[in-house]
Tab-separated table of C-alpha atoms and ligand atoms in Angstrom:
chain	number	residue	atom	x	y	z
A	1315	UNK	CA	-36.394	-18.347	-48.452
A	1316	UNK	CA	-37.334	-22.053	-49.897
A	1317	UNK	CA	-35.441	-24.815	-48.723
A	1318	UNK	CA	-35.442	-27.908	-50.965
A	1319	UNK	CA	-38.015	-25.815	-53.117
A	1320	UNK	CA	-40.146	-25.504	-49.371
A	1321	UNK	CA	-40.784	-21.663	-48.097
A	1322	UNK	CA	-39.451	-21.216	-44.765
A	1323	UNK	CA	-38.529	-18.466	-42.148
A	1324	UNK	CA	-36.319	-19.452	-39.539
A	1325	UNK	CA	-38.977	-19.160	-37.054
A	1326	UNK	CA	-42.777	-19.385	-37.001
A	1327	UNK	CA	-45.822	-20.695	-35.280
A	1328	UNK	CA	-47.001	-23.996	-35.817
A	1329	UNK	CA	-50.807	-24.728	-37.022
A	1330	UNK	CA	-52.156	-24.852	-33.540
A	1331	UNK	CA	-50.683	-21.155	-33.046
A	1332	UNK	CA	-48.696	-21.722	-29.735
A	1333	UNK	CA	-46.230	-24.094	-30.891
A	1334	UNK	CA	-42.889	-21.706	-31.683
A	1335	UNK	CA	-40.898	-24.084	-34.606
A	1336	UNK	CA	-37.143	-22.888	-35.436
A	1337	UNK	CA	-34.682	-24.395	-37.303
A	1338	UNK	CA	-31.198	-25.638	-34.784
A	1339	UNK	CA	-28.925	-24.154	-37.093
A	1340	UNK	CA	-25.916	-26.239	-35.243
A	1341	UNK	CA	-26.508	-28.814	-37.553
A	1342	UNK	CA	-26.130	-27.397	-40.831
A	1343	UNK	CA	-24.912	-27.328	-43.596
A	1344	UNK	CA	-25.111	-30.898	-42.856
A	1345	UNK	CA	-28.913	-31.498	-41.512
A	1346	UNK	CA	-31.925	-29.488	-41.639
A	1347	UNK	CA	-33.455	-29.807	-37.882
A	1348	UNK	CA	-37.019	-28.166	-36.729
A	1349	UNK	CA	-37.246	-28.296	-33.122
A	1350	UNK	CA	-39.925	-27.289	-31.438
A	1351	UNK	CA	-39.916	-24.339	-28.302
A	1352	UNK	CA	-41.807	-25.060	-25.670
A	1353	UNK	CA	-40.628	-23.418	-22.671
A	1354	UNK	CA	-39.115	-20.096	-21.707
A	1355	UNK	CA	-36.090	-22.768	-20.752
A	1356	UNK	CA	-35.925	-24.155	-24.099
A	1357	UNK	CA	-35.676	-20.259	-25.580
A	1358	UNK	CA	-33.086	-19.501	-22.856
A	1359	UNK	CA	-31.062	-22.859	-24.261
A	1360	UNK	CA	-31.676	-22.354	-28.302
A	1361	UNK	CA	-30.656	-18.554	-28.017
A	1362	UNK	CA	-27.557	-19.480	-25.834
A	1363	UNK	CA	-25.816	-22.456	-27.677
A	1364	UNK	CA	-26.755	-20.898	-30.723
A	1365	UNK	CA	-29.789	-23.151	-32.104
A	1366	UNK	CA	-30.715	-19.949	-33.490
A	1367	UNK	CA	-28.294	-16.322	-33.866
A	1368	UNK	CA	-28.206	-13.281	-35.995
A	1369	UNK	CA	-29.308	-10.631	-33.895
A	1370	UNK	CA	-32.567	-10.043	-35.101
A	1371	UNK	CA	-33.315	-13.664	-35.255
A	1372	UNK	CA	-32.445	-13.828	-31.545
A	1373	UNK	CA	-34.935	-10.897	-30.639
A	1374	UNK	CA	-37.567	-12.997	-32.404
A	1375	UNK	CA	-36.756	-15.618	-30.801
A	1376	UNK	CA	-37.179	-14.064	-27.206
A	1377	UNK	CA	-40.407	-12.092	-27.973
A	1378	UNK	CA	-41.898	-15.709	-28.629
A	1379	UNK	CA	-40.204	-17.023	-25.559
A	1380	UNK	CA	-42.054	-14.340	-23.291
A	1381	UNK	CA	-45.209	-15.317	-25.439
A	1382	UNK	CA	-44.703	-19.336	-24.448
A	1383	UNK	CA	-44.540	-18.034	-21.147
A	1384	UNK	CA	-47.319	-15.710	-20.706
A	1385	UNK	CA	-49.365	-19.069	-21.399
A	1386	UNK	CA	-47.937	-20.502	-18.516
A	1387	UNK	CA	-47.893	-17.868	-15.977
A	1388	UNK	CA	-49.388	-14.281	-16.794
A	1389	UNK	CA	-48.112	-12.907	-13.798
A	1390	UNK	CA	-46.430	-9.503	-13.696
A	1391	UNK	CA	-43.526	-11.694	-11.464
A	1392	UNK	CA	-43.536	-14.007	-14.405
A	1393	UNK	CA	-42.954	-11.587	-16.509
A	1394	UNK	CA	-39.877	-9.841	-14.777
A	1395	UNK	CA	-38.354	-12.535	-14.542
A	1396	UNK	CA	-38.682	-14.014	-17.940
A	1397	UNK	CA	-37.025	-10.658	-19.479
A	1398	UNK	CA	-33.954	-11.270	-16.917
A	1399	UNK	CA	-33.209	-15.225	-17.357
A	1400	UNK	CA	-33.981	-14.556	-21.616
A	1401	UNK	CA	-31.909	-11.129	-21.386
A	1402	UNK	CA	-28.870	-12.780	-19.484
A	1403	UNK	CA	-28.690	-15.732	-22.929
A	1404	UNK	CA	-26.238	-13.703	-24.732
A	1405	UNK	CA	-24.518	-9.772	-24.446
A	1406	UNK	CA	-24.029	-8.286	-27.325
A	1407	UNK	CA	-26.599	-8.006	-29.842
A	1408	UNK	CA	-29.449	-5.126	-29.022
A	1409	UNK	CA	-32.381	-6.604	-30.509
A	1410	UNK	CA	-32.418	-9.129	-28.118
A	1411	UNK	CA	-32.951	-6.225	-25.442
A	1412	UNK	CA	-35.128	-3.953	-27.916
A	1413	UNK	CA	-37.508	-7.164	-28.028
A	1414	UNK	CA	-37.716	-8.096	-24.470
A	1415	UNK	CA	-38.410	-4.383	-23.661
A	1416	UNK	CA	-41.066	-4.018	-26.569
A	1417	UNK	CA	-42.826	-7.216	-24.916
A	1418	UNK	CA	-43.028	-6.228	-21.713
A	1419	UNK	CA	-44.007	-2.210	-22.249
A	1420	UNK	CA	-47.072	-4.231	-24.354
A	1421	UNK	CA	-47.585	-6.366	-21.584
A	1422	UNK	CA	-47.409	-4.568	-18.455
A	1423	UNK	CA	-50.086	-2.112	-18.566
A	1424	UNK	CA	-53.180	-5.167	-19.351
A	1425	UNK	CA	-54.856	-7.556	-17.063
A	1426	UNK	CA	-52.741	-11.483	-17.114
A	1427	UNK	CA	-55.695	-13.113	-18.224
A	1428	UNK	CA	-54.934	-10.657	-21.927
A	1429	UNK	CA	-51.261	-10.875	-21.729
A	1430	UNK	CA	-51.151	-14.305	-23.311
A	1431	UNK	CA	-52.701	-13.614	-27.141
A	1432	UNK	CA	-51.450	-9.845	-27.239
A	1433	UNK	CA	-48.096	-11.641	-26.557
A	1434	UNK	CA	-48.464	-14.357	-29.430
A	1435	UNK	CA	-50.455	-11.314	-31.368
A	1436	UNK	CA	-47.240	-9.092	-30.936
A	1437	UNK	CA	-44.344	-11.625	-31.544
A	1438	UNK	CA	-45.887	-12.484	-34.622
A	1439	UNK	CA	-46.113	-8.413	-35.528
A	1440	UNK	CA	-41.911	-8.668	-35.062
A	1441	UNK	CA	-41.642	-11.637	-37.312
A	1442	UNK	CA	-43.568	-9.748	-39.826
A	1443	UNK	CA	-41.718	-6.958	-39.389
A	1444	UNK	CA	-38.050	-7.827	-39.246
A	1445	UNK	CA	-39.142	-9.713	-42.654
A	1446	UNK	CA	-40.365	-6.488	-44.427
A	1447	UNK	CA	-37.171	-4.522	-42.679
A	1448	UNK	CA	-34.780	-6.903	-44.672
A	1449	UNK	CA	-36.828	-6.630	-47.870
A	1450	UNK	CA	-36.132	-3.344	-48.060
A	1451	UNK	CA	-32.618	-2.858	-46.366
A	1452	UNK	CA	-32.361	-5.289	-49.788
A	1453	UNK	CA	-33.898	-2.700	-51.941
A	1454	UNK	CA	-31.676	0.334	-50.512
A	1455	UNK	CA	-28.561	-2.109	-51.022
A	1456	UNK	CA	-29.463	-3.197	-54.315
A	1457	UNK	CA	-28.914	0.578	-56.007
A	1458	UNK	CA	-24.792	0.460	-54.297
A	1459	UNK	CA	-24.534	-2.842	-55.973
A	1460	UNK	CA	-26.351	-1.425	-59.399
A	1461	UNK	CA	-24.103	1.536	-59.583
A	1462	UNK	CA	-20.890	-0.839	-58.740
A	1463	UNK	CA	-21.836	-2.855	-61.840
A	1464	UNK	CA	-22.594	-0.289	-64.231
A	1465	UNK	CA	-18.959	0.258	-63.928
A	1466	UNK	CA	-18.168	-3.640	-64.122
A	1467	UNK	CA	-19.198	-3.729	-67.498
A	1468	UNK	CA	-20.711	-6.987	-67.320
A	1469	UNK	CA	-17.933	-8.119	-64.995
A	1470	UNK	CA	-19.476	-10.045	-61.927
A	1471	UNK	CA	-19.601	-7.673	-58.887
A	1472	UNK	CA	-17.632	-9.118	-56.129
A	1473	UNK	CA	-19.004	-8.576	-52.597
A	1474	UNK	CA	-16.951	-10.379	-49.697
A	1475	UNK	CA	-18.892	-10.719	-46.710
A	1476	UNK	CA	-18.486	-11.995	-42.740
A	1477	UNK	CA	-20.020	-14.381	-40.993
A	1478	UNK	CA	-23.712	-15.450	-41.558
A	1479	UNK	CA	-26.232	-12.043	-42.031
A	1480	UNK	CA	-27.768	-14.095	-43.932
A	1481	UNK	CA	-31.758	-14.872	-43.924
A	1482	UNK	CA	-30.845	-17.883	-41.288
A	1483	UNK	CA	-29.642	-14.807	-38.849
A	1484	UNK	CA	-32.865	-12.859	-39.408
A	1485	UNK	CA	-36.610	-13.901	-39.711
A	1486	UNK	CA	-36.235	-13.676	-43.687
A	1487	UNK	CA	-33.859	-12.577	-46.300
A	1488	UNK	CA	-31.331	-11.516	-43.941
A	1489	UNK	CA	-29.497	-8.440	-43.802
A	1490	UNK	CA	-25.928	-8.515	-45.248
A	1491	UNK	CA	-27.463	-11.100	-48.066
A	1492	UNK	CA	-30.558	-9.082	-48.787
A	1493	UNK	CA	-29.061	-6.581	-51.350
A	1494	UNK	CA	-27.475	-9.636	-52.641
A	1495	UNK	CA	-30.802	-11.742	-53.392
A	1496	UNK	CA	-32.034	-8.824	-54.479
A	1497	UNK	CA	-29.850	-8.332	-57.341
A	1498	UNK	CA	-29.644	-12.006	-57.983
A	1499	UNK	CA	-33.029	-11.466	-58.798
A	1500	UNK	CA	-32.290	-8.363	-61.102
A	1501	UNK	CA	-30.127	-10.608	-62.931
A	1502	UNK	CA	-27.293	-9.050	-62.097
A	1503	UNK	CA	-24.113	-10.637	-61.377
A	1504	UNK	CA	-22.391	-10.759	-58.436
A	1505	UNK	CA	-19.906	-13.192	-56.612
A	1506	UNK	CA	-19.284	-13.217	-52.796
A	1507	UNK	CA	-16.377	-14.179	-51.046
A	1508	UNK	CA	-17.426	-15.776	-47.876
A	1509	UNK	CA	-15.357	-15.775	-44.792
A	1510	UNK	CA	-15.165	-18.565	-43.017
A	1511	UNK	CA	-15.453	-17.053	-39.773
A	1512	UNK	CA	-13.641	-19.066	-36.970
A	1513	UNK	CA	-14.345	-20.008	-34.580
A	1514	UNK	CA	-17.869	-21.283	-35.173
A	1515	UNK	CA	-17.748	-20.906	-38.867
A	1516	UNK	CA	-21.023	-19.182	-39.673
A	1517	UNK	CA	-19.473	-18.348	-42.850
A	1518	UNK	CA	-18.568	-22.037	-44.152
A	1519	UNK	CA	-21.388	-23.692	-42.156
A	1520	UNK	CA	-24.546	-20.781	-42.756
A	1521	UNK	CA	-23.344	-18.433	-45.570
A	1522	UNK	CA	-22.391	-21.127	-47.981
A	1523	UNK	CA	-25.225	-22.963	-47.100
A	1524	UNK	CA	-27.711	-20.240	-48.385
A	1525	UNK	CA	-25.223	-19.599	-51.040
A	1526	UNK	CA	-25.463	-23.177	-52.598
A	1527	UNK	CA	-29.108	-23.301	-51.825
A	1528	UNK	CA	-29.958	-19.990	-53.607
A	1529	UNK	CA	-27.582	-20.704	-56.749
A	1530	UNK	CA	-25.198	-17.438	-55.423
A	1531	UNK	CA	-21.654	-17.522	-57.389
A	1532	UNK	CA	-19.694	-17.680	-53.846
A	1533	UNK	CA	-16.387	-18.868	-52.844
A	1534	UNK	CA	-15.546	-19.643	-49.453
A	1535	UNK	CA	-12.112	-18.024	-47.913
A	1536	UNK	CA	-10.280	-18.161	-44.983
A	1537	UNK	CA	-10.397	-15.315	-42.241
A	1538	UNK	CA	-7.026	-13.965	-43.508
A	1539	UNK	CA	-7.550	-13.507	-47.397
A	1540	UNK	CA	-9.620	-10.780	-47.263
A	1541	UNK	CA	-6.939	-8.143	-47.484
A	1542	UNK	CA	-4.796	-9.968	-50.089
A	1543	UNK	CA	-7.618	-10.327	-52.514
A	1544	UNK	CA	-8.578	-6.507	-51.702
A	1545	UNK	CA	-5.263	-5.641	-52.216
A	1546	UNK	CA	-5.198	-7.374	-56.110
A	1547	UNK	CA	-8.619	-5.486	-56.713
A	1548	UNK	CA	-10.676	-8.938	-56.282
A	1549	UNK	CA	-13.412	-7.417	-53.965
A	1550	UNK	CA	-15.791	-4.278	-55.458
A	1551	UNK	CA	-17.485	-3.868	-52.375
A	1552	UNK	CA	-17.763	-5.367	-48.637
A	1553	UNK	CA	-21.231	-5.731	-47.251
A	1554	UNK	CA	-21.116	-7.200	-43.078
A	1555	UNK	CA	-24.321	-7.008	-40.666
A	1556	UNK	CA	-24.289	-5.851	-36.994
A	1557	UNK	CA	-25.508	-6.896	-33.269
A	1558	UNK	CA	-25.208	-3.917	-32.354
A	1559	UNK	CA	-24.895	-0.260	-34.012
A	1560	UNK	CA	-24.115	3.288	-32.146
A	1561	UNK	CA	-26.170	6.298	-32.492
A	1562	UNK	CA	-22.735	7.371	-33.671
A	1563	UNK	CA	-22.482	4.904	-36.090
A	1564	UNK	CA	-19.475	2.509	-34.517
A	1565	UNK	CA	-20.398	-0.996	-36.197
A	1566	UNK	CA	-20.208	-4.088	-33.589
A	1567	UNK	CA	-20.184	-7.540	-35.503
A	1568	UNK	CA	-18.740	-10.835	-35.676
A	1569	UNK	CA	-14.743	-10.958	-34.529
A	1570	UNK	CA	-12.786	-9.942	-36.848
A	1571	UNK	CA	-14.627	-7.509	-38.857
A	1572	UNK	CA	-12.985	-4.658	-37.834
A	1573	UNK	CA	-9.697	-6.263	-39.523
A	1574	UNK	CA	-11.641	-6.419	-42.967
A	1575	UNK	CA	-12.875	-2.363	-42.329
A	1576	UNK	CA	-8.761	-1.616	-41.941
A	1577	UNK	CA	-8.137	-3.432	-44.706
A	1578	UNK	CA	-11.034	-2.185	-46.868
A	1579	UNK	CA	-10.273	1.306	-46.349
A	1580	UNK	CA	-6.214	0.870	-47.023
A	1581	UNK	CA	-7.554	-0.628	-50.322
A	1582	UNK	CA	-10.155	2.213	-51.146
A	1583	UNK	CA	-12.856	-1.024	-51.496
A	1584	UNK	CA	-16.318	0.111	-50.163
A	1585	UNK	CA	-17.389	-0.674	-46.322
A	1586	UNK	CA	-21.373	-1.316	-45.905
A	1587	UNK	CA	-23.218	-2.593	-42.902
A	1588	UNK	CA	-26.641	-3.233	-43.062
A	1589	UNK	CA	-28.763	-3.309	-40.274
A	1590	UNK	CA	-32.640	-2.966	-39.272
A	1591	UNK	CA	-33.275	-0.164	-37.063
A	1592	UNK	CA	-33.654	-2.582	-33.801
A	1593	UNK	CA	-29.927	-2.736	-33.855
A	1594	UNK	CA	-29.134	0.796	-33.163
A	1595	UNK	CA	-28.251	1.098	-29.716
A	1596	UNK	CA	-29.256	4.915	-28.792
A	1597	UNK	CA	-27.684	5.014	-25.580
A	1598	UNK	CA	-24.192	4.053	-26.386
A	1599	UNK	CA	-21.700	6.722	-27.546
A	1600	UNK	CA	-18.662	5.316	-27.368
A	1601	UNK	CA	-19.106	1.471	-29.117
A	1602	UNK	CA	-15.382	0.429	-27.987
A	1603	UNK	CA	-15.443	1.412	-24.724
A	1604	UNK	CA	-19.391	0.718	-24.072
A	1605	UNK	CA	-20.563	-2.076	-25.836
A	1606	UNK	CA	-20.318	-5.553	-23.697
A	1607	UNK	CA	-18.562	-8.483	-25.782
A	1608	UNK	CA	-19.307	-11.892	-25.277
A	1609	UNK	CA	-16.827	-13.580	-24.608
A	1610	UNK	CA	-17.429	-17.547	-25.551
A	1611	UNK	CA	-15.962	-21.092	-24.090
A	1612	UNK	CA	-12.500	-21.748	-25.426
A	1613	UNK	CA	-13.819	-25.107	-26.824
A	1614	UNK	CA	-15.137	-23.428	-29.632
A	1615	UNK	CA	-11.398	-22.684	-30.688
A	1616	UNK	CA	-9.632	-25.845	-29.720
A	1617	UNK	CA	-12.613	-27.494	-31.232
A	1618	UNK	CA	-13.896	-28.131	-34.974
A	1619	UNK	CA	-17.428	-29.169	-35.656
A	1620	UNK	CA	-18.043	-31.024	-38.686
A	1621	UNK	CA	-18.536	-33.945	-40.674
A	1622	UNK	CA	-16.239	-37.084	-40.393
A	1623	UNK	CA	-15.188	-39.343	-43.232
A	1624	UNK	CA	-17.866	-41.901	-41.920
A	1625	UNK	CA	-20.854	-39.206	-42.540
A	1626	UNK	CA	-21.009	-38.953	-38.487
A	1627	UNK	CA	-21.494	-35.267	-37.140
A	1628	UNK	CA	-18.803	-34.364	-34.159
A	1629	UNK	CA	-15.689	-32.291	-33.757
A	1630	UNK	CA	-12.126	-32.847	-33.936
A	1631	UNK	CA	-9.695	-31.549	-31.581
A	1632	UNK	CA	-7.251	-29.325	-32.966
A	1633	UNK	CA	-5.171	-27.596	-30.371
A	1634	UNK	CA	-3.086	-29.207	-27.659
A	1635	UNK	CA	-4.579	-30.431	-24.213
A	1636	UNK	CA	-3.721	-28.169	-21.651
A	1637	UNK	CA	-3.385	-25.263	-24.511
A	1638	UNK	CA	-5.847	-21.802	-22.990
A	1639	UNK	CA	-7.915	-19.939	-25.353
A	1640	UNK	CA	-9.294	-16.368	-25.333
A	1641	UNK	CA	-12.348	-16.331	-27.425
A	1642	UNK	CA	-14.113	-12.607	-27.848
A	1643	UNK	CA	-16.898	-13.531	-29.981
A	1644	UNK	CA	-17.327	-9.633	-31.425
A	1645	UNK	CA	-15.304	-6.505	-32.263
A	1646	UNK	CA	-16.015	-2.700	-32.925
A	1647	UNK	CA	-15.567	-1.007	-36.167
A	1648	UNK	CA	-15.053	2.808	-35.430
A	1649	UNK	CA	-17.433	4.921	-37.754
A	1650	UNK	CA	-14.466	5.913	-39.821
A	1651	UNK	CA	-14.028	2.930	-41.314
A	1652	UNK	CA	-17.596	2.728	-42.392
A	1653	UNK	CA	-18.491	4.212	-45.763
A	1654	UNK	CA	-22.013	3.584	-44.970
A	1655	UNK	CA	-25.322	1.713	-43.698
A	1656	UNK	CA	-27.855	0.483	-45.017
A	1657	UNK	CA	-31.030	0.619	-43.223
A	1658	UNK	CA	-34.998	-0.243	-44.090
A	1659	UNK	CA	-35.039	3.561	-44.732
A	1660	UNK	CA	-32.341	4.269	-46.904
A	1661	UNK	CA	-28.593	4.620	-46.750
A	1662	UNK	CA	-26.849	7.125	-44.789
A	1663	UNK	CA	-23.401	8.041	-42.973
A	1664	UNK	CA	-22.278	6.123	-40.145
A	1665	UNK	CA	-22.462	9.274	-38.070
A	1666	UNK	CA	-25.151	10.742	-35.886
A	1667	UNK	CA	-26.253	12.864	-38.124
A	1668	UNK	CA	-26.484	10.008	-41.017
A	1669	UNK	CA	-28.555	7.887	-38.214
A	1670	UNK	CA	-30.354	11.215	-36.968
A	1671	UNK	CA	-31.441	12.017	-40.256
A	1672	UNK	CA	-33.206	8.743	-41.287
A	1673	UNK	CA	-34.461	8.230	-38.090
A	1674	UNK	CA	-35.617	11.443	-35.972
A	1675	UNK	CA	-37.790	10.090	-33.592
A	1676	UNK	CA	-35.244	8.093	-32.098
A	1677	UNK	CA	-32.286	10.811	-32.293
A	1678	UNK	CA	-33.841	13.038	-29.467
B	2611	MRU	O1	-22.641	-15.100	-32.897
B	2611	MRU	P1	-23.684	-14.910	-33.973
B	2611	MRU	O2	-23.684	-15.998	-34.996
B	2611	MRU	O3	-25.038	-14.648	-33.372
B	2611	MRU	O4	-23.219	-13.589	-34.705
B	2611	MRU	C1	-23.975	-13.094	-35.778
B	2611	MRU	C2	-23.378	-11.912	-36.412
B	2611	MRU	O5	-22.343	-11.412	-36.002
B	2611	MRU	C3	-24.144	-11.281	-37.531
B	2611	MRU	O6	-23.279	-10.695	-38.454
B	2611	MRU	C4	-25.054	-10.191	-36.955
B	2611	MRU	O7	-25.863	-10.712	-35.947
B	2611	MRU	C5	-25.893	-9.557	-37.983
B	2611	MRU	S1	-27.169	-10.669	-38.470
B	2611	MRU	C6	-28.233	-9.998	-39.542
C-alpha cells in the first residue's frame, strides 16, 4: 500500500539483497520508522516488542531472520537453534511456527555452503505469497460486502473491525482490511468502526492509520461500543483476522474478540474472520483448551503510549503504583459464533468440514 503516495510492504529486501528493511510500527501513527534487520537478535527483538505483528507479518519476519542467519553461520547447529530462540519471540500466532518449519524442511536436506541464497530465495517466495493470499482473501470478501450493499440501497455498509489486520499486520493488503480496499476500489461504500483495542491500541494507533492514509470512511470506538451500536443496527457486518485458526474452525485473535462474536450473534450482525491458510493450526482440536495465550507485561495496561501536548512521543501512567495487572493478549472464539471465513480460496464454514473442503490436502 503507498505511504505518502510511496509503495511499500511492511517488509522487504534492500537493493543489496541481504539487507531485511521493516517498518517499527511502535511509532505510528505518529512517525514512519525503517529500521534495518541485521541479526537473528535484532528479528528475535522486532518480533517480540512488537516492531512488527500481525501474524503473518511475524512469519515473514522470521523466515528472513533464519535467512540473515544462514549468512552468518550455515551450520545445521545454527540452524536449530535459530528456529528455537525466533520460535520462543511470541506464542500464539501459527505462522510464526508454519514459517520457521517451512525454512528449515528447505534447508536441512542441502549442503551450508547453499543454505544461504535458497534461504533469501525462499523468504522472498513467502513475502510474495502472503501478498497474493491477501489479494484474494480480498476478492472472496469483497462478494459478502457486495451482497450486504445491494441491500443498503446506497446506504454505506458498515463493517466494525478489531485490532490492526490490516496490510501493516501482513506483508500487503492485510487480511481483515483486504475485502475492505477491495471494495473501496469498487466504489462501493463502506464505513468501519475501528476498535481501539487496549491495551496496545492497534486499532487507534494501526487501523486508523491505514484508514486516514487510504481515504476509508472510519470512526474510531472504544472496546465497549461494539454491542451498543450492534444493538441500534449501526454495524452490517463484522470482519476480525486471526493468529491462529483450528482445523475445527475456533477463531483465536486479539483480546476481546470473542466479546464482539457474543455480541454479534445476540444481534443477528454477520461474524467473518479472514485468514491465509498459514494460520490454520491442523493439530489443535480444541482452540480453548489448546491454544497457548500470551500473556504480556502489565505495563502495557497501566501504561498509555502516545503523543504529549509538546509533540514528544512517551506514555502516561494511568493506573495506581502498586496496582497488579493481568494482561492475556488473545482470546478464543468457539466456531459457533463464526458465520464464516474467508480464506485465499474462498469462503467456507468455520467447521472441519468448511476448512476440509477448501483445503484437502491439509485435512488428512
Ligand atoms: O498482538 P498483535 O498486534 O500481533 O495481534 C495481531 C492480531 O491479533 C491480528 O488480528 C491477527 O494477527 C491477524 S493479522 C492479519
Amino acid at each position: 500500500m503507498k505511504v505518502n503516495g510511496t509503495p511499500y510492504r511492511t517488509i522487504w529486501l534492500d537493493d543489496d539483497g541481504r539487507t531485511v528493511k521493516t517498518i517499527d510500527q511502535r511509532w505510528l501513527p505518529h512517525e514512519f520508522r525503517v529500521v534495518d534487520l541485521t541479526s537473528r537478535e535484532d528479528v528475535a527483538i522486532a518480533i517480540k516488542d512488537m516492531w512488527v505483528r500481525g501474524a503473518p507479518l511475524i512469519g515473514a519476519t522470521a523466515a528472513f531472520g533464519m535467512a540473515i542467519q544462514m549468512g552468518i553461520d550455515p551450520s545445521d547447529a545454527s540452524l536449530h537453534e535459530t528456529w528455537d530462540i525466533l520460535h520462543d519471540t511470541r506464542p500464539t500466532a501459527i505462522n510464526l511456527k508454519w514459517a520457521l518449519d517451512d525454512m528449515r524442511a528447505l534447508l536441512m536436506p542441502l549442503a551450508p555452503a547453499d543454505r544461504v541464497e535458497a534461504a533469501y530465495r525462499r523468504a522472498v517466495e513467502i513475502c510474495d505469497e502472503d501478498v497474493e493470499i491477501c489479494r484474494q482473501i480480498g476478492l472472496n470478501g469483497l462478494k459478502i460486502i457486495e451482497e450486504i450493499a445491494a441491500k443498503k440501497c446506497g446506504k454505506p455498509v458498515n463493517i466494525l473491525t478489531h485490532c490492526n489486520a490490516g496490510w501493516l499486520a501482513t506483508v500487503d493488503w492485510g487480511t481483515a482490511t483486504s475485502p475492505i480496499y477491495h471494495a473501496l476500489e469498487k466504489g462501493i461504500e463502506v464505513h468501519v468502526w475501528v476498535d481501539e483495542t487496549r491495551p496496545r491500541n492497534q486499532g487507534a494507533h494501526l487501523t486508523t492509520w491505514e484508514m486516514v492514509s487510504h481515504g476509508v470512511p472510519h470512526k474510531l470506538i472504544v472496546d465497549n461500543a461494539g454491542g451498543h451500536l450492534m444493538q441500534h443496527g449501526e454495524v452490517d457486518l463484522v470482519i476480525v483476522g486471526t493468529d491462529r485458526t483450528t482445523a475445527h474452525g475456533d477463531v483465536c485473535n486479539k483480546i476481546g474478540t470473542y466479546l464482539k462474536a457474543l455480541a454479534a450473534h445476540d444481534n443477528n450482525v454477520p461474524f467473518y474472520v479472514a485468514l491465509p491458510s498459514p494460520t490454520i493450526d491442523w493439530t489443535v482440536k480444541d482452540g480453548v483448551k489448546e491454544i497457548p495465550i500470551e500473556e504480556r507485561d502489565g505495563e502495557e495496561i497501566s501504561h498509555l503510549w502516545g503523543k504529549q501536548e509538546d509533540g514528544s512521543i512517551g506514555q502516561v501512567q494511568v493506573s495506581p503504583d502498586g496496582a497488579e495487572h493481568g494482561n492475556p493478549a488473545f482470546d478464543v472464539t468457539p466456531s459457533r459464533l463464526v458465520t464464516g471465513l474467508i480464506t485465499e480460496r474462498g469462503v467456507c464454514d468455520a467447521s472441519r468440514e468448511g476448512l476440509a473442503g477448501l483445503f484437502p490436502e491439509f485435512a488428512k
